[in-house]
PDB file of C-alpha atoms in Angstrom:
ATOM      1  CA  MET T   1       0.000   0.000   0.000  1.00 87.00           C
ATOM      2  CA  LYS T   2       1.552   3.284  -1.046  1.00 92.00           C
ATOM      3  CA  LEU T   3       1.994   6.245   1.274  1.00 95.00           C
ATOM      4  CA  ILE T   4       1.268   9.807   0.219  1.00 94.00           C
ATOM      5  CA  LEU T   5       2.699  12.730   2.196  1.00 96.00           C
ATOM      6  CA  ALA T   6       0.359  15.718   1.809  1.00 94.00           C
ATOM      7  CA  SER T   7       2.983  18.284   2.679  1.00 89.00           C
ATOM      8  CA  LYS T   8       5.420  20.653   0.990  1.00 85.00           C
ATOM      9  CA  SER T   9       7.811  20.349   3.938  1.00 87.00           C
ATOM     10  CA  PRO T  10      11.250  19.031   2.949  1.00 90.00           C
ATOM     11  CA  ARG T  11      11.877  18.308   6.639  1.00 92.00           C
ATOM     12  CA  ARG T  12       8.957  15.876   6.887  1.00 95.00           C
ATOM     13  CA  ALA T  13      10.042  14.195   3.671  1.00 95.00           C
ATOM     14  CA  THR T  14      13.575  13.821   5.024  1.00 95.00           C
ATOM     15  CA  ILE T  15      12.320  12.180   8.225  1.00 96.00           C
ATOM     16  CA  LEU T  16      10.442   9.524   6.234  1.00 96.00           C
ATOM     17  CA  ARG T  17      13.277   9.028   3.756  1.00 95.00           C
ATOM     18  CA  ASN T  18      15.885   8.625   6.502  1.00 95.00           C
ATOM     19  CA  ALA T  19      13.637   6.061   8.206  1.00 95.00           C
ATOM     20  CA  GLY T  20      13.663   3.972   5.017  1.00 94.00           C
ATOM     21  CA  ILE T  21       9.988   4.556   4.292  1.00 95.00           C
ATOM     22  CA  ARG T  22       9.021   4.801   0.637  1.00 94.00           C
ATOM     23  CA  PHE T  23       6.414   7.460  -0.127  1.00 94.00           C
ATOM     24  CA  GLU T  24       5.162   9.925  -2.686  1.00 93.00           C
ATOM     25  CA  THR T  25       4.280  13.567  -2.106  1.00 91.00           C
ATOM     26  CA  CYS T  26       1.351  15.718  -3.035  1.00 86.00           C
ATOM     27  CA  GLY T  27       1.894  19.152  -1.570  1.00 70.00           C
ATOM     28  CA  ALA T  28      -1.040  20.235   0.562  1.00 65.00           C
ATOM     29  CA  ALA T  29      -2.992  23.201  -0.778  1.00 66.00           C
ATOM     30  CA  GLU T  30      -2.617  26.448   1.145  1.00 76.00           C
ATOM     31  CA  ILE T  31      -5.033  26.618   4.068  1.00 81.00           C
ATOM     32  CA  ASP T  32      -5.665  29.228   6.720  1.00 81.00           C
ATOM     33  CA  GLU T  33      -3.596  28.056   9.684  1.00 80.00           C
ATOM     34  CA  SER T  34      -5.057  30.571  12.148  1.00 81.00           C
ATOM     35  CA  PRO T  35      -6.376  29.014  15.368  1.00 81.00           C
ATOM     36  CA  LEU T  36     -10.113  29.209  15.935  1.00 86.00           C
ATOM     37  CA  PRO T  37     -11.440  31.002  19.028  1.00 89.00           C
ATOM     38  CA  GLY T  38     -11.182  28.781  22.087  1.00 88.00           C
ATOM     39  CA  GLU T  39      -9.043  26.109  20.425  1.00 91.00           C
ATOM     40  CA  THR T  40      -6.106  24.580  22.258  1.00 92.00           C
ATOM     41  CA  ALA T  41      -2.828  24.122  20.392  1.00 91.00           C
ATOM     42  CA  GLU T  42      -3.533  20.388  20.184  1.00 93.00           C
ATOM     43  CA  GLN T  43      -6.979  21.001  18.687  1.00 94.00           C
ATOM     44  CA  THR T  44      -5.608  23.454  16.135  1.00 94.00           C
ATOM     45  CA  ALA T  45      -2.776  21.141  15.083  1.00 94.00           C
ATOM     46  CA  LEU T  46      -5.144  18.173  14.732  1.00 96.00           C
ATOM     47  CA  ARG T  47      -7.723  20.163  12.765  1.00 96.00           C
ATOM     48  CA  LEU T  48      -5.093  21.405  10.321  1.00 95.00           C
ATOM     49  CA  ALA T  49      -3.450  17.976   9.965  1.00 95.00           C
ATOM     50  CA  GLU T  50      -6.818  16.411   9.168  1.00 95.00           C
ATOM     51  CA  ALA T  51      -7.605  19.161   6.654  1.00 94.00           C
ATOM     52  CA  LYS T  52      -4.296  18.556   4.884  1.00 94.00           C
ATOM     53  CA  ALA T  53      -4.876  14.786   4.787  1.00 94.00           C
ATOM     54  CA  ARG T  54      -8.401  15.297   3.389  1.00 93.00           C
ATOM     55  CA  GLN T  55      -7.122  17.687   0.725  1.00 92.00           C
ATOM     56  CA  GLY T  56      -4.477  15.194  -0.310  1.00 91.00           C
ATOM     57  CA  ALA T  57      -6.945  12.304  -0.309  1.00 91.00           C
ATOM     58  CA  ALA T  58      -9.346  14.245  -2.554  1.00 89.00           C
ATOM     59  CA  ARG T  59      -6.702  14.167  -5.312  1.00 86.00           C
ATOM     60  CA  MET T  60      -5.748  10.498  -4.913  1.00 84.00           C
ATOM     61  CA  SER T  61      -7.236   7.061  -5.472  1.00 80.00           C
ATOM     62  CA  GLY T  62      -6.537   3.957  -3.428  1.00 76.00           C
ATOM     63  CA  PRO T  63      -5.143   1.791  -2.215  1.00 92.00           C
ATOM     64  CA  ALA T  64      -3.076   4.356  -0.348  1.00 94.00           C
ATOM     65  CA  ILE T  65      -2.677   6.103   2.982  1.00 96.00           C
ATOM     66  CA  VAL T  66      -2.485   9.900   2.909  1.00 96.00           C
ATOM     67  CA  ILE T  67      -0.558  11.649   5.706  1.00 97.00           C
ATOM     68  CA  GLY T  68      -1.184  15.210   6.868  1.00 95.00           C
ATOM     69  CA  ALA T  69       0.685  17.057   9.628  1.00 95.00           C
ATOM     70  CA  ASP T  70       0.847  20.479  11.237  1.00 93.00           C
ATOM     71  CA  THR T  71       3.306  21.796  13.831  1.00 92.00           C
ATOM     72  CA  ILE T  72       2.702  24.602  16.329  1.00 91.00           C
ATOM     73  CA  VAL T  73       5.022  26.175  18.897  1.00 94.00           C
ATOM     74  CA  VAL T  74       3.502  27.431  22.163  1.00 95.00           C
ATOM     75  CA  VAL T  75       5.326  29.580  24.733  1.00 95.00           C
ATOM     76  CA  ASP T  76       3.698  31.065  27.827  1.00 91.00           C
ATOM     77  CA  GLY T  77       0.289  30.422  26.289  1.00 88.00           C
ATOM     78  CA  GLU T  78       1.111  32.208  23.008  1.00 89.00           C
ATOM     79  CA  THR T  79       0.979  30.244  19.774  1.00 90.00           C
ATOM     80  CA  LEU T  80       3.877  30.910  17.422  1.00 91.00           C
ATOM     81  CA  GLY T  81       3.320  29.941  13.819  1.00 85.00           C
ATOM     82  CA  LYS T  82       5.612  30.762  10.909  1.00 88.00           C
ATOM     83  CA  PRO T  83       7.062  34.272  11.129  1.00 94.00           C
ATOM     84  CA  ALA T  84       5.569  36.804   8.734  1.00 93.00           C
ATOM     85  CA  SER T  85       8.869  38.686   8.395  1.00 96.00           C
ATOM     86  CA  ALA T  86      12.422  38.874   9.693  1.00 97.00           C
ATOM     87  CA  GLU T  87      11.273  41.235  12.446  1.00 97.00           C
ATOM     88  CA  ASP T  88       8.523  38.793  13.427  1.00 97.00           C
ATOM     89  CA  ALA T  89      11.160  36.046  13.619  1.00 97.00           C
ATOM     90  CA  ARG T  90      13.237  38.233  15.960  1.00 98.00           C
ATOM     91  CA  ARG T  91      10.180  38.788  18.147  1.00 97.00           C
ATOM     92  CA  MET T  92       9.530  35.033  18.363  1.00 97.00           C
ATOM     93  CA  LEU T  93      13.129  34.220  19.197  1.00 98.00           C
ATOM     94  CA  ARG T  94      13.115  36.826  21.979  1.00 97.00           C
ATOM     95  CA  ARG T  95      10.002  35.085  23.377  1.00 96.00           C
ATOM     96  CA  LEU T  96      11.693  31.676  23.273  1.00 97.00           C
ATOM     97  CA  ALA T  97      15.078  32.715  24.675  1.00 97.00           C
ATOM     98  CA  GLY T  98      15.754  31.372  28.165  1.00 97.00           C
ATOM     99  CA  ARG T  99      12.377  29.612  28.354  1.00 97.00           C
ATOM    100  CA  THR T 100      10.897  26.162  27.870  1.00 97.00           C
ATOM    101  CA  HIS T 101       8.202  25.921  25.223  1.00 97.00           C
ATOM    102  CA  ARG T 102       5.971  23.210  23.801  1.00 97.00           C
ATOM    103  CA  VAL T 103       6.046  21.902  20.252  1.00 97.00           C
ATOM    104  CA  VAL T 104       2.739  20.331  19.232  1.00 96.00           C
ATOM    105  CA  THR T 105       2.402  18.342  16.010  1.00 96.00           C
ATOM    106  CA  GLY T 106      -0.934  17.044  14.857  1.00 96.00           C
ATOM    107  CA  VAL T 107      -0.709  14.096  12.476  1.00 97.00           C
ATOM    108  CA  ALA T 108      -3.519  12.444  10.526  1.00 97.00           C
ATOM    109  CA  ALA T 109      -3.513   9.374   8.298  1.00 97.00           C
ATOM    110  CA  MET T 110      -6.405   8.567   5.936  1.00 96.00           C
ATOM    111  CA  ARG T 111      -6.701   5.237   4.138  1.00 96.00           C
ATOM    112  CA  LEU T 112      -8.136   5.065   0.640  1.00 95.00           C
ATOM    113  CA  PRO T 113     -10.466   4.069  -0.788  1.00 93.00           C
ATOM    114  CA  ASP T 114     -12.525   3.374   2.366  1.00 93.00           C
ATOM    115  CA  GLY T 115     -11.707   6.657   4.167  1.00 92.00           C
ATOM    116  CA  ALA T 116     -10.726   5.070   7.502  1.00 95.00           C
ATOM    117  CA  SER T 117      -8.552   7.498   9.433  1.00 96.00           C
ATOM    118  CA  LEU T 118      -6.511   7.923  12.588  1.00 97.00           C
ATOM    119  CA  HIS T 119      -5.104  11.068  14.140  1.00 96.00           C
ATOM    120  CA  GLY T 120      -3.178  12.182  17.192  1.00 96.00           C
ATOM    121  CA  ALA T 121      -1.116  14.996  18.644  1.00 96.00           C
ATOM    122  CA  GLU T 122       2.438  14.697  19.952  1.00 97.00           C
ATOM    123  CA  VAL T 123       3.881  17.193  22.436  1.00 97.00           C
ATOM    124  CA  THR T 124       7.590  17.817  23.087  1.00 98.00           C
ATOM    125  CA  GLU T 125       9.031  20.319  25.555  1.00 98.00           C
ATOM    126  CA  VAL T 126      12.043  22.275  24.285  1.00 98.00           C
ATOM    127  CA  SER T 127      14.322  24.490  26.401  1.00 98.00           C
ATOM    128  CA  PHE T 128      16.151  27.418  24.816  1.00 97.00           C
ATOM    129  CA  ALA T 129      19.378  29.041  25.964  1.00 97.00           C
ATOM    130  CA  LEU T 130      19.480  32.731  26.723  1.00 97.00           C
ATOM    131  CA  LEU T 131      20.082  34.685  23.500  1.00 97.00           C
ATOM    132  CA  SER T 132      21.551  38.126  22.991  1.00 97.00           C
ATOM    133  CA  ASP T 133      20.204  40.495  20.349  1.00 96.00           C
ATOM    134  CA  ARG T 134      23.394  39.796  18.431  1.00 97.00           C
ATOM    135  CA  ASP T 135      22.694  36.035  18.537  1.00 97.00           C
ATOM    136  CA  ILE T 136      19.177  36.622  17.266  1.00 97.00           C
ATOM    137  CA  ASP T 137      20.204  39.034  14.507  1.00 97.00           C
ATOM    138  CA  ALA T 138      22.919  36.674  13.278  1.00 97.00           C
ATOM    139  CA  TYR T 139      20.509  33.726  13.215  1.00 98.00           C
ATOM    140  CA  VAL T 140      17.751  35.637  11.415  1.00 98.00           C
ATOM    141  CA  ALA T 141      20.330  36.812   8.866  1.00 97.00           C
ATOM    142  CA  THR T 142      20.780  33.161   7.812  1.00 97.00           C
ATOM    143  CA  ARG T 143      17.078  33.151   6.808  1.00 96.00           C
ATOM    144  CA  GLU T 144      16.698  29.718   8.390  1.00 96.00           C
ATOM    145  CA  PRO T 145      13.983  30.936  10.811  1.00 96.00           C
ATOM    146  CA  LEU T 146      11.697  32.039   7.982  1.00 94.00           C
ATOM    147  CA  GLY T 147       9.027  29.469   7.130  1.00 87.00           C
ATOM    148  CA  LYS T 148       9.554  27.562  10.404  1.00 90.00           C
ATOM    149  CA  ALA T 149       7.018  27.378  13.207  1.00 88.00           C
ATOM    150  CA  GLY T 150       8.506  29.251  16.143  1.00 94.00           C
ATOM    151  CA  ALA T 151      11.224  30.732  13.892  1.00 96.00           C
ATOM    152  CA  TYR T 152      13.852  28.039  14.403  1.00 96.00           C
ATOM    153  CA  ALA T 153      15.000  24.678  13.043  1.00 95.00           C
ATOM    154  CA  ILE T 154      16.276  22.244  15.675  1.00 96.00           C
ATOM    155  CA  GLN T 155      17.937  20.137  12.959  1.00 95.00           C
ATOM    156  CA  GLY T 156      19.789  23.157  11.552  1.00 95.00           C
ATOM    157  CA  ARG T 157      21.629  26.167  12.915  1.00 96.00           C
ATOM    158  CA  GLY T 158      18.897  26.630  15.517  1.00 96.00           C
ATOM    159  CA  GLY T 159      20.032  23.433  17.217  1.00 96.00           C
ATOM    160  CA  ARG T 160      22.890  25.334  18.870  1.00 96.00           C
ATOM    161  CA  PHE T 161      20.328  27.179  21.032  1.00 97.00           C
ATOM    162  CA  ILE T 162      18.570  24.066  22.369  1.00 97.00           C
ATOM    163  CA  THR T 163      19.684  23.057  25.859  1.00 98.00           C
ATOM    164  CA  ARG T 164      17.202  20.242  26.483  1.00 98.00           C
ATOM    165  CA  ILE T 165      14.227  18.427  24.982  1.00 98.00           C
ATOM    166  CA  ALA T 166      11.689  16.179  26.708  1.00 98.00           C
ATOM    167  CA  GLY T 167       9.832  13.990  24.250  1.00 97.00           C
ATOM    168  CA  CYS T 168      10.111  13.080  20.588  1.00 97.00           C
ATOM    169  CA  TYR T 169      12.903  14.857  18.689  1.00 97.00           C
ATOM    170  CA  PHE T 170      11.272  14.175  15.323  1.00 97.00           C
ATOM    171  CA  ASN T 171       8.143  15.909  16.552  1.00 97.00           C
ATOM    172  CA  VAL T 172      10.138  19.134  16.865  1.00 96.00           C
ATOM    173  CA  VAL T 173      11.380  18.716  13.293  1.00 95.00           C
ATOM    174  CA  GLY T 174       7.771  18.327  12.152  1.00 92.00           C
ATOM    175  CA  LEU T 175       6.666  14.671  12.130  1.00 96.00           C
ATOM    176  CA  PRO T 176       6.421  12.374  15.198  1.00 97.00           C
ATOM    177  CA  LEU T 177       7.857   9.285  13.539  1.00 97.00           C
ATOM    178  CA  ALA T 178       7.081   6.545  16.081  1.00 96.00           C
ATOM    179  CA  ARG T 179       3.481   7.742  16.543  1.00 96.00           C
ATOM    180  CA  LEU T 180       2.979   7.937  12.778  1.00 97.00           C
ATOM    181  CA  CYS T 181       4.391   4.449  12.179  1.00 96.00           C
ATOM    182  CA  LYS T 182       1.992   2.970  14.748  1.00 96.00           C
ATOM    183  CA  MET T 183      -0.928   4.731  13.052  1.00 97.00           C
ATOM    184  CA  LEU T 184       0.162   3.412   9.666  1.00 97.00           C
ATOM    185  CA  ARG T 185       0.433  -0.155  10.983  1.00 96.00           C
ATOM    186  CA  ASP T 186      -3.001   0.161  12.578  1.00 97.00           C
ATOM    187  CA  LEU T 187      -4.361   1.144   9.156  1.00 96.00           C
ATOM    188  CA  GLY T 188      -2.823  -1.947   7.531  1.00 94.00           C
ATOM    189  CA  TRP T 189       0.462  -0.602   6.144  1.00 94.00           C
ATOM    190  CA  GLN T 190       3.364  -3.045   6.294  1.00 86.00           C
ATOM    191  CA  GLN T 191       7.012  -2.465   5.553  1.00 76.00           C
ATOM    192  CA  GLU T 192       8.606  -5.161   3.424  1.00 61.00           C
ATOM    193  CA  PRO T 193      11.027  -7.239   5.537  1.00 59.00           C
ATOM    194  CA  GLY T 194      14.690  -6.527   4.969  1.00 53.00           C
ATOM    195  CA  THR T 195      14.206  -3.799   2.381  1.00 47.00           C
ATOM    196  CA  GLY T 196      13.781  -0.681   4.493  1.00 49.00           C
ATOM    197  CA  THR T 197      11.002   0.402   2.146  1.00 43.00           C
ATOM    198  CA  GLU T 198       7.267  -0.069   2.022  1.00 41.00           C
TER     199      GLU T 198
END
């Protein structure tokens, strides 16, 4: 059964590829990622992940499993999405510096053609070092923070600022691998023995 990743994220694709999982991609259409009034971060991430999986599934035919995911950073009750500008990235990094925040990834898997689906949210706590304005300016100048939830990439230059994580590392990158693999198995996906591919 083929896997379809409904995401434009090269980081999510890299996680699957490095895990030896064969998949195809169909970039998810642009959706409004704003939280709804009264939603928790987990609810927002799950809603968006399910929307992405449904959008991907609408363009596919089975047998296949379509995967959608969405990652949100939360610090002191404030949700940090992708920065709108370099200055917004600086603001986010100032909020994260010297604090512990939560990274929440919603992940949804939809099986075709019957439409059976599973979803869940993974939470990882990430602690940041104290950062000077010079540290922040130098990091933003690399442009790595742009397009990243919370304005940093743990697997890139941003990793130098991380002092501790509690939970799934891959969740912080954008796809909770162990949780996803269990969902896929529960939906009937099997990896071929000895090949490292599906």
